[in-house]
Tab-separated table of C-alpha atoms and ligand atoms in Angstrom:
chain	number	residue	atom	x	y	z
J	1	MET	CA	67.551	53.852	72.779
J	2	GLU	CA	68.943	56.544	74.728
J	3	PRO	CA	66.367	59.740	75.032
J	4	PRO	CA	67.126	62.854	72.197
J	5	THR	CA	68.048	64.826	75.275
J	6	LEU	CA	70.913	62.649	76.110
J	7	ARG	CA	72.672	62.455	72.491
J	8	TYR	CA	75.118	64.759	73.329
J	9	ARG	CA	77.692	65.372	70.627
J	10	GLU	CA	80.977	62.849	72.190
J	11	SER	CA	83.281	65.445	73.229
J	12	ILE	CA	81.082	67.618	75.410
J	13	LYS	CA	80.577	64.393	77.555
J	14	GLY	CA	84.485	64.973	78.667
J	15	ILE	CA	84.330	68.774	79.555
J	16	SER	CA	84.833	69.676	82.967
J	17	GLY	CA	83.497	72.983	85.166
J	18	ARG	CA	86.191	75.180	86.817
J	19	LYS	CA	87.278	74.659	90.529
J	20	SER	CA	87.410	78.246	90.748
J	21	PHE	CA	83.594	78.727	90.580
J	22	THR	CA	82.570	75.802	92.367
J	23	TYR	CA	84.655	77.348	95.199
J	24	LEU	CA	83.499	80.548	95.070
J	25	ALA	CA	79.679	78.870	94.812
J	26	ARG	CA	80.394	77.164	97.770
J	27	ALA	CA	82.226	80.382	99.586
J	28	LYS	CA	79.210	81.854	98.765
J	29	GLU	CA	76.670	79.014	100.726
J	30	TYR	CA	79.052	79.819	103.593
J	31	SER	CA	78.448	83.523	103.431
J	32	ARG	CA	74.767	82.856	103.424
J	33	LYS	CA	74.765	80.779	106.153
J	34	GLY	CA	76.810	83.324	108.102
J	35	ILE	CA	79.743	82.026	108.373
J	36	GLU	CA	82.666	84.401	107.741
J	37	VAL	CA	84.623	83.197	104.608
J	38	ILE	CA	88.115	83.962	103.773
J	39	ASN	CA	88.162	83.738	99.815
J	40	PHE	CA	92.082	83.340	98.737
J	41	GLY	CA	90.808	81.773	95.703
J	42	ILE	CA	89.447	84.951	94.092
J	43	GLY	CA	90.790	85.364	90.092
J	44	GLN	CA	89.804	89.019	89.868
J	45	PRO	CA	90.464	92.433	91.081
J	46	ASP	CA	88.486	93.404	94.584
J	47	ILE	CA	88.050	97.115	93.596
J	48	PRO	CA	85.328	98.280	91.210
J	49	THR	CA	85.139	99.328	88.318
J	50	PRO	CA	86.914	102.421	87.911
J	51	LYS	CA	83.869	105.642	87.838
J	52	HIS	CA	84.933	107.033	84.576
J	53	ILE	CA	84.774	103.926	82.849
J	54	VAL	CA	81.665	103.201	84.527
J	55	GLU	CA	80.105	106.808	83.784
J	56	GLU	CA	80.962	106.228	80.068
J	57	ALA	CA	78.889	102.650	79.568
J	58	LYS	CA	75.657	104.784	81.720
J	59	ARG	CA	76.519	107.918	79.121
J	60	ALA	CA	76.532	105.524	76.148
J	61	LEU	CA	73.181	103.451	77.201
J	62	ASP	CA	71.649	107.259	77.771
J	63	ASN	CA	72.806	107.795	74.107
J	64	GLY	CA	71.361	104.784	73.146
J	65	PHE	CA	74.046	103.381	71.670
J	66	THR	CA	71.972	99.275	72.460
J	67	GLY	CA	72.354	98.148	68.920
J	68	TYR	CA	74.409	95.525	67.144
J	69	THR	CA	78.280	96.647	66.622
J	70	GLU	CA	80.373	95.483	63.488
J	71	SER	CA	81.042	91.993	64.213
J	72	VAL	CA	84.722	92.531	64.656
J	73	GLY	CA	84.121	95.732	67.495
J	74	ILE	CA	83.546	99.498	66.531
J	75	LEU	CA	86.286	101.317	64.744
J	76	GLU	CA	86.706	103.818	68.103
J	77	LEU	CA	87.840	100.856	70.540
J	78	ARG	CA	89.991	99.105	67.542
J	79	GLU	CA	91.518	102.372	67.183
J	80	ALA	CA	92.255	102.563	70.733
J	81	VAL	CA	93.606	99.369	70.999
J	82	ALA	CA	96.047	99.515	68.333
J	83	GLU	CA	97.441	103.195	69.836
J	84	TYR	CA	97.620	101.868	73.469
J	85	LEU	CA	99.878	98.515	71.895
J	86	ASN	CA	101.727	100.331	69.632
J	87	THR	CA	102.393	102.875	72.161
J	88	ARG	CA	103.260	100.987	74.961
J	89	TYR	CA	105.050	97.709	73.073
J	90	GLY	CA	106.132	99.719	69.692
J	91	SER	CA	104.224	97.525	67.812
J	92	ASP	CA	102.361	98.055	64.377
J	93	VAL	CA	99.034	96.554	65.071
J	94	LYS	CA	96.896	98.354	62.398
J	95	THR	CA	93.164	98.105	63.692
J	96	SER	CA	92.247	95.905	60.738
J	97	GLU	CA	94.510	93.280	62.848
J	98	ILE	CA	92.058	93.487	65.773
J	99	ILE	CA	88.546	91.885	67.078
J	100	ILE	CA	86.808	92.833	69.603
J	101	THR	CA	85.125	89.762	71.521
J	102	PRO	CA	83.092	89.651	74.552
J	103	GLY	CA	86.284	88.864	77.146
J	104	ALA	CA	89.477	87.214	76.595
J	105	LEU	CA	88.297	83.437	77.100
J	106	SER	CA	85.892	84.227	73.895
J	107	ALA	CA	88.821	85.217	72.349
J	108	ILE	CA	90.722	81.990	73.031
J	109	TYR	CA	87.790	80.049	72.075
J	110	LEU	CA	87.581	81.742	68.835
J	111	ALA	CA	91.559	81.202	67.788
J	112	MET	CA	91.441	77.586	69.110
J	113	ILE	CA	88.753	76.321	67.610
J	114	SER	CA	89.514	78.195	64.320
J	115	PHE	CA	92.914	76.820	64.530
J	116	LEU	CA	92.989	73.284	65.753
J	117	ASP	CA	92.088	69.988	64.160
J	118	PRO	CA	90.382	67.116	66.011
J	119	GLY	CA	93.439	65.307	66.601
J	120	ASP	CA	96.012	68.142	66.616
J	121	GLU	CA	98.298	68.710	68.723
J	122	VAL	CA	98.699	71.690	71.212
J	123	ILE	CA	101.597	72.730	73.447
J	124	VAL	CA	100.399	73.574	77.569
J	125	ILE	CA	102.372	75.446	79.428
J	126	GLU	CA	101.490	73.243	82.890
J	127	PRO	CA	100.430	74.272	85.256
J	128	SER	CA	97.641	76.232	83.200
J	129	TYR	CA	94.635	77.922	83.237
J	130	PRO	CA	92.342	75.745	82.689
J	131	PRO	CA	90.144	76.428	79.541
J	132	TYR	CA	92.883	75.834	77.161
J	133	THR	CA	92.817	72.015	78.334
J	134	GLU	CA	88.667	71.977	78.103
J	135	ILE	CA	88.583	73.616	75.013
J	136	ALA	CA	91.269	71.569	73.458
J	137	LYS	CA	89.301	68.446	74.661
J	138	PHE	CA	86.561	69.622	73.104
J	139	ILE	CA	87.600	70.398	69.725
J	140	GLY	CA	89.116	66.913	69.776
J	141	ALA	CA	92.826	67.922	70.089
J	142	ILE	CA	95.343	67.268	72.244
J	143	PRO	CA	97.180	68.987	74.849
J	144	ARG	CA	100.908	68.333	75.245
J	145	TYR	CA	101.908	69.525	78.288
J	146	VAL	CA	105.136	70.957	79.248
J	147	PRO	CA	106.146	71.782	83.135
J	148	MET	CA	107.269	74.363	84.493
J	149	ILE	CA	110.265	73.870	86.398
J	150	TRP	CA	109.903	74.874	90.263
J	151	MET	CA	113.281	75.867	91.235
J	152	GLY	CA	112.647	76.983	94.995
J	153	SER	CA	111.632	80.192	97.293
J	154	GLU	CA	114.710	82.007	95.857
J	155	GLU	CA	114.214	81.557	91.938
J	156	GLY	CA	110.766	80.213	91.465
J	157	PHE	CA	109.365	79.126	88.021
J	158	ARG	CA	110.845	78.746	85.086
J	159	LEU	CA	109.751	77.560	81.642
J	160	ASP	CA	111.841	74.475	80.278
J	161	LEU	CA	112.312	75.703	76.456
J	162	GLU	CA	114.220	72.156	75.587
J	163	SER	CA	111.403	70.194	76.796
J	164	LEU	CA	109.389	72.521	74.693
J	165	GLU	CA	110.576	71.817	71.569
J	166	ASN	CA	111.030	67.893	72.541
J	167	SER	CA	107.128	67.715	72.576
J	168	ILE	CA	106.641	69.487	69.243
J	169	THR	CA	105.718	66.529	67.247
J	170	ASN	CA	104.012	66.681	62.900
J	171	ARG	CA	101.148	67.236	64.484
J	172	THR	CA	102.121	70.026	66.658
J	173	LYS	CA	99.765	73.312	65.239
J	174	MET	CA	99.998	75.465	68.446
J	175	ILE	CA	102.170	76.901	71.327
J	176	ILE	CA	100.527	78.353	74.170
J	177	LEU	CA	102.201	81.228	76.359
J	178	ASN	CA	100.553	82.665	78.949
J	179	ASN	CA	102.664	85.218	80.174
J	180	PRO	CA	102.764	86.787	82.475
J	181	HIS	CA	102.042	82.989	84.468
J	182	ASN	CA	98.890	81.881	85.917
J	183	PRO	CA	99.110	80.272	88.450
J	184	THR	CA	102.809	80.552	88.608
J	185	GLY	CA	103.285	84.273	88.830
J	186	ALA	CA	105.902	83.802	86.458
J	187	VAL	CA	107.635	86.265	83.808
J	188	VAL	CA	108.934	84.519	80.309
J	189	PRO	CA	112.207	86.633	79.883
J	190	PRO	CA	112.779	88.095	76.512
J	191	ARG	CA	115.406	85.618	75.322
J	192	ASP	CA	112.887	83.086	75.423
J	193	ILE	CA	110.208	84.709	74.119
J	194	GLU	CA	112.531	85.380	71.045
J	195	ARG	CA	113.701	81.016	71.069
J	196	LEU	CA	109.846	80.271	71.093
J	197	PHE	CA	109.309	82.531	68.185
J	198	GLU	CA	112.646	80.592	66.893
J	199	ILE	CA	110.693	77.116	67.397
J	200	ALA	CA	107.555	78.157	66.523
J	201	LYS	CA	108.889	78.929	62.668
J	202	SER	CA	111.235	75.672	61.898
J	203	TYR	CA	108.501	73.704	63.560
J	204	GLY	CA	105.508	75.984	61.341
J	205	VAL	CA	103.602	76.240	64.393
J	206	ILE	CA	101.299	79.217	65.814
J	207	ILE	CA	101.758	80.760	68.949
J	208	LEU	CA	98.345	81.594	70.902
J	209	ALA	CA	99.638	84.609	73.710
J	210	ASP	CA	97.514	85.050	76.383
J	211	GLU	CA	98.520	88.456	78.403
J	212	ILE	CA	95.727	89.252	79.524
J	213	TYR	CA	98.229	90.132	83.198
J	214	ASP	CA	100.614	92.045	81.517
J	215	ASN	CA	99.811	95.631	84.012
J	216	PHE	CA	100.531	93.104	86.718
J	217	ILE	CA	104.227	93.866	86.613
J	218	LEU	CA	105.312	93.662	90.847
J	219	GLU	CA	108.960	93.528	90.012
J	220	GLU	CA	111.431	95.958	88.069
J	221	THR	CA	111.338	92.868	85.680
J	222	GLN	CA	111.607	92.357	82.043
J	223	PHE	CA	108.128	91.801	81.036
J	224	THR	CA	108.381	91.805	76.919
J	225	SER	CA	105.322	91.322	75.298
J	226	THR	CA	105.207	88.843	71.638
J	227	ILE	CA	103.487	91.643	70.337
J	228	SER	CA	106.772	94.462	70.213
J	229	PHE	CA	108.493	91.585	67.732
J	230	SER	CA	106.961	92.944	64.589
J	231	GLU	CA	108.879	90.457	62.267
J	232	TRP	CA	107.127	87.131	63.928
J	233	ARG	CA	103.577	88.498	63.752
J	234	ASP	CA	103.171	85.584	60.995
J	235	TYR	CA	103.245	83.117	63.900
J	236	LEU	CA	101.351	85.298	66.670
J	237	LEU	CA	97.690	85.051	67.734
J	238	TYR	CA	98.425	87.635	70.769
J	239	VAL	CA	95.295	88.237	73.570
J	240	ASN	CA	93.909	90.475	75.940
J	241	GLY	CA	91.384	92.090	77.831
J	242	PHE	CA	90.476	94.261	80.097
J	243	SER	CA	88.790	92.302	82.941
J	244	LYS	CA	92.149	91.990	85.001
J	245	THR	CA	93.515	95.660	84.434
J	246	PHE	CA	90.752	97.794	84.931
J	247	SER	CA	88.447	95.196	87.147
J	248	MET	CA	85.802	94.869	84.311
J	249	THR	CA	85.717	90.729	84.722
J	250	GLY	CA	81.799	90.697	84.288
J	251	TRP	CA	81.672	93.556	81.864
J	252	ARG	CA	83.236	90.696	79.180
J	253	LEU	CA	85.892	92.542	76.642
J	254	GLY	CA	88.545	91.255	75.574
J	255	TYR	CA	90.277	91.227	71.939
J	256	LEU	CA	92.439	89.332	69.828
J	257	VAL	CA	95.672	90.578	67.481
J	258	ALA	CA	96.763	88.677	64.177
J	259	ARG	CA	96.790	89.011	60.106
J	260	GLU	CA	94.253	90.792	58.769
J	261	GLU	CA	93.333	87.271	57.448
J	262	VAL	CA	93.548	86.136	60.121
J	263	ILE	CA	90.860	88.454	61.559
J	264	ALA	CA	88.519	88.243	58.613
J	265	LYS	CA	88.040	84.342	58.964
J	266	LEU	CA	87.520	84.610	62.772
J	267	SER	CA	85.187	87.543	62.312
J	268	ASN	CA	82.782	85.019	60.159
J	269	LEU	CA	82.821	82.976	63.262
J	270	ALA	CA	82.440	85.565	65.671
J	271	VAL	CA	79.532	86.675	63.735
J	272	ASN	CA	77.718	83.100	63.597
J	273	ILE	CA	78.390	82.914	67.435
J	274	TRP	CA	77.625	86.039	69.466
J	275	SER	CA	77.091	88.486	65.924
J	276	CYS	CA	78.849	91.383	68.019
J	277	PRO	CA	80.333	92.691	71.425
J	278	THR	CA	77.857	94.228	73.823
J	279	SER	CA	77.665	97.657	72.680
J	280	PHE	CA	78.099	100.021	75.492
J	281	VAL	CA	80.402	97.591	76.878
J	282	GLN	CA	82.725	98.705	73.875
J	283	LYS	CA	82.298	102.475	74.350
J	284	ALA	CA	83.831	101.889	78.045
J	285	GLY	CA	86.617	99.788	76.764
J	286	VAL	CA	87.644	103.014	74.809
J	287	ILE	CA	87.396	105.332	77.782
J	288	ALA	CA	89.271	102.557	79.927
J	289	LEU	CA	92.065	102.760	77.162
J	290	LYS	CA	92.318	106.102	76.878
J	291	GLY	CA	92.512	107.205	81.115
J	292	PRO	CA	93.422	108.235	83.592
J	293	TRP	CA	95.513	105.384	83.925
J	294	GLU	CA	95.685	106.333	88.231
J	295	PRO	CA	93.154	104.121	89.481
J	296	VAL	CA	95.207	100.765	87.725
J	297	LYS	CA	98.616	101.584	88.600
J	298	GLU	CA	96.960	102.304	92.428
J	299	MET	CA	95.735	99.018	92.316
J	300	ILE	CA	99.040	97.434	91.095
J	301	ASN	CA	100.853	99.619	93.935
J	302	LEU	CA	98.958	98.140	96.408
J	303	PHE	CA	98.193	94.596	95.345
J	304	ARG	CA	102.691	95.035	95.621
J	305	LYS	CA	102.244	95.084	99.150
J	306	ARG	CA	99.792	93.047	99.806
J	307	ARG	CA	102.207	90.428	97.786
J	308	ASP	CA	105.158	91.259	100.000
J	309	TYR	CA	103.029	90.962	102.904
J	310	MET	CA	101.159	87.820	102.562
J	311	VAL	CA	105.169	86.342	101.300
J	312	THR	CA	106.468	86.969	104.617
J	313	LYS	CA	103.790	85.843	106.658
J	314	LEU	CA	103.822	82.125	104.896
J	315	ARG	CA	107.617	82.147	105.035
J	316	GLU	CA	106.636	82.247	108.596
J	317	ILE	CA	104.498	78.975	108.181
J	318	ARG	CA	107.115	75.275	108.100
J	319	GLY	CA	106.709	73.145	105.189
J	320	VAL	CA	104.829	76.038	102.932
J	321	GLU	CA	107.718	77.273	100.407
J	322	VAL	CA	107.048	80.764	98.864
J	323	TRP	CA	108.628	82.800	96.104
J	324	PRO	CA	107.065	86.296	95.374
J	325	SER	CA	105.753	85.996	92.170
J	326	LYS	CA	107.130	88.546	89.903
J	327	ALA	CA	103.645	89.372	88.229
J	328	THR	CA	99.732	88.192	88.572
J	329	PHE	CA	97.917	88.684	91.631
J	330	TYR	CA	98.606	84.949	92.577
J	331	LEU	CA	101.218	83.529	94.861
J	332	PHE	CA	101.661	79.474	94.352
J	333	PRO	CA	103.169	78.633	97.261
J	334	SER	CA	104.824	74.272	97.590
J	335	ILE	CA	103.703	72.638	100.533
J	336	GLU	CA	105.664	69.193	99.272
J	337	LYS	CA	107.045	68.467	102.755
J	338	ILE	CA	103.176	68.767	104.549
J	339	LEU	CA	101.315	66.710	101.768
J	340	SER	CA	103.964	64.213	102.369
J	341	ASN	CA	104.142	64.270	105.855
J	342	LEU	CA	100.475	64.052	106.401
J	343	ASN	CA	100.362	61.489	103.155
J	344	ILE	CA	97.615	63.837	101.692
J	345	ASP	CA	96.757	65.130	98.436
J	346	VAL	CA	96.234	68.782	97.733
J	347	ASP	CA	93.051	68.155	96.700
J	348	SER	CA	91.841	67.192	99.987
J	349	PHE	CA	94.112	69.741	101.960
J	350	ALA	CA	91.909	72.499	100.338
J	351	GLU	CA	89.004	70.592	101.023
J	352	GLN	CA	89.476	70.668	104.543
J	353	LEU	CA	90.744	73.879	105.067
J	354	LEU	CA	87.484	75.194	103.453
J	355	GLU	CA	85.400	72.381	105.655
J	356	LYS	CA	87.462	73.493	108.759
J	357	LYS	CA	88.849	77.124	109.094
J	358	TYR	CA	86.183	78.232	106.585
J	359	VAL	CA	89.301	79.302	104.020
J	360	VAL	CA	89.075	79.126	100.323
J	361	VAL	CA	92.555	78.645	98.687
J	362	LEU	CA	92.533	76.342	95.007
J	363	PRO	CA	94.581	73.374	95.182
J	364	GLY	CA	97.416	73.537	92.189
J	365	THR	CA	95.162	70.244	90.887
J	366	ALA	CA	92.605	72.650	89.336
J	367	PHE	CA	95.242	73.836	87.005
J	368	PRO	CA	95.992	71.370	84.357
J	369	ASP	CA	98.033	68.576	83.898
J	370	LYS	CA	99.674	67.368	87.512
J	371	ALA	CA	102.806	70.060	88.089
J	372	GLY	CA	100.502	71.534	90.560
J	373	ARG	CA	99.492	68.405	92.354
J	374	ASN	CA	102.243	70.573	95.795
J	375	PHE	CA	100.945	73.617	95.087
J	376	LEU	CA	98.408	75.823	96.422
J	377	ARG	CA	97.099	78.379	94.137
J	378	LEU	CA	96.090	82.044	96.626
J	379	SER	CA	94.992	85.364	95.523
J	380	PHE	CA	95.931	88.412	97.019
J	381	SER	CA	93.060	89.591	95.617
J	382	LEU	CA	91.721	90.572	99.321
J	383	ASN	CA	92.548	93.262	101.817
J	384	ILE	CA	95.125	93.392	104.093
J	385	LYS	CA	93.143	92.465	107.348
J	386	LEU	CA	91.504	89.723	106.021
J	387	ILE	CA	94.940	88.303	104.209
J	388	GLU	CA	96.069	88.602	107.797
J	389	LYS	CA	92.955	86.187	109.076
J	390	GLY	CA	93.269	84.038	106.669
J	391	ILE	CA	96.444	83.580	106.785
J	392	GLU	CA	96.492	83.067	110.585
J	393	ARG	CA	93.191	79.807	109.892
J	394	PHE	CA	95.810	78.381	107.712
J	395	LYS	CA	98.738	77.960	109.870
J	396	GLU	CA	96.275	77.204	112.995
J	397	PHE	CA	94.917	74.205	110.521
J	398	ILE	CA	98.910	73.395	109.758
J	399	ASP	CA	99.641	73.348	113.088
J	400	GLU	CA	96.438	71.397	113.788
J	401	LEU	CA	97.529	68.541	111.156
J	402	MET	CA	101.047	68.455	112.064
J	403	TYR	CA	101.408	68.240	115.191
J	404	LYS	CA	98.027	67.619	116.958
G	1	LIG	C1	95.116	83.267	81.905
G	1	LIG	C2	94.115	83.690	82.004
G	1	LIG	N1	93.622	84.093	80.369
G	1	LIG	C3	92.589	84.760	80.266
G	1	LIG	C4	91.289	84.607	81.127
G	1	LIG	C5	90.216	85.550	81.441
G	1	LIG	O1	89.994	86.609	81.036
G	1	LIG	P1	88.435	87.273	80.802
G	1	LIG	O2	87.826	87.502	81.922
G	1	LIG	O3	88.614	88.511	79.828
G	1	LIG	O4	87.647	86.162	79.552
G	1	LIG	C6	91.729	84.485	82.755
G	1	LIG	C7	90.929	84.663	83.512
G	1	LIG	O5	91.182	84.294	84.801
G	1	LIG	C8	93.010	84.068	83.236
G	1	LIG	O6	93.790	83.892	84.264
């Protein structure tokens, strides 16, 4: 008989860690040895949290704001979230329709575990943010993947709504829509969002909309938030957070917006998992939303310049096809030609690039399911000098592999 320490719940056995975190640990390991690693794998802005936000957290600590708070989050922060969303997106969100969570990922977890039963199906647009799949697997729910269609370096990625609709079965309960989309950098056009809601209504499924990159719009593109459609709120679980916009990944602060009765259910579970979000971090969140927003704007302008620079540089490399992402801080170039020429897969490409040139990129396979197998994700969350150096090494690596 197995010792009790090995008698896990069945569904935890198949859960994977995250490649991005593994690569991060390896990059740190090389750095400790004094090797300069160029890390394009990072999923967080490289600027510090704006000072006024940090100051507010310090102030809250000094004032002794260190106890438990309401499990749905302090009213002041829920008011700030409602005001922010309603001003920005013309929505009609009330404070009773908001739950503050320790990061957006906890909101996603809370939503998935509250709505999905074992055997239920959830539509995931691939390539995808990995936790959607792992959480589904943990619950015993089944991810059904709908690929983003790669239209080439001029047009980028397109959501195929027809195949999405065809993937719906009578077990489908949820569609996860990550828009703007990690890792492709695509933005779903407004007419597709409306169509998605119509699909959700006709099949009785709910949309979990993860809009964590909504401030990272790099083009004059028509980003439309799902929260702006007040008539569709019965079909929506809306998730956002502070990690990316305010460079607050380590603070752990996010939120979920849904109908009041949904929030009541979710908060009953939340209070039994994390009691409440961290008190003083919530105070900082209020100030983050109230502004000033200049540091955010400056960051986006900086990221736009880096994206343009990186696209130009990558386009100089034979075999790399890159589309200038419309949003996020990632590029998702295809290296299909290189891979088929060399007869290697994208994982071993990324692995060798790290081992030989100390450059971290994430293989597209890090984003379930398989649609990313000819792609790499490169973050432009590092300064131009490092980008230049990293792309130079990347080019050298390809030249050596292809033309040795
Ligand atoms: C698509 C997407 N959703 C959610 C998150 C998680 O955000 P948080 O740090 O607020 O949990 C990330 C972070 O990488 C992400 O890329």
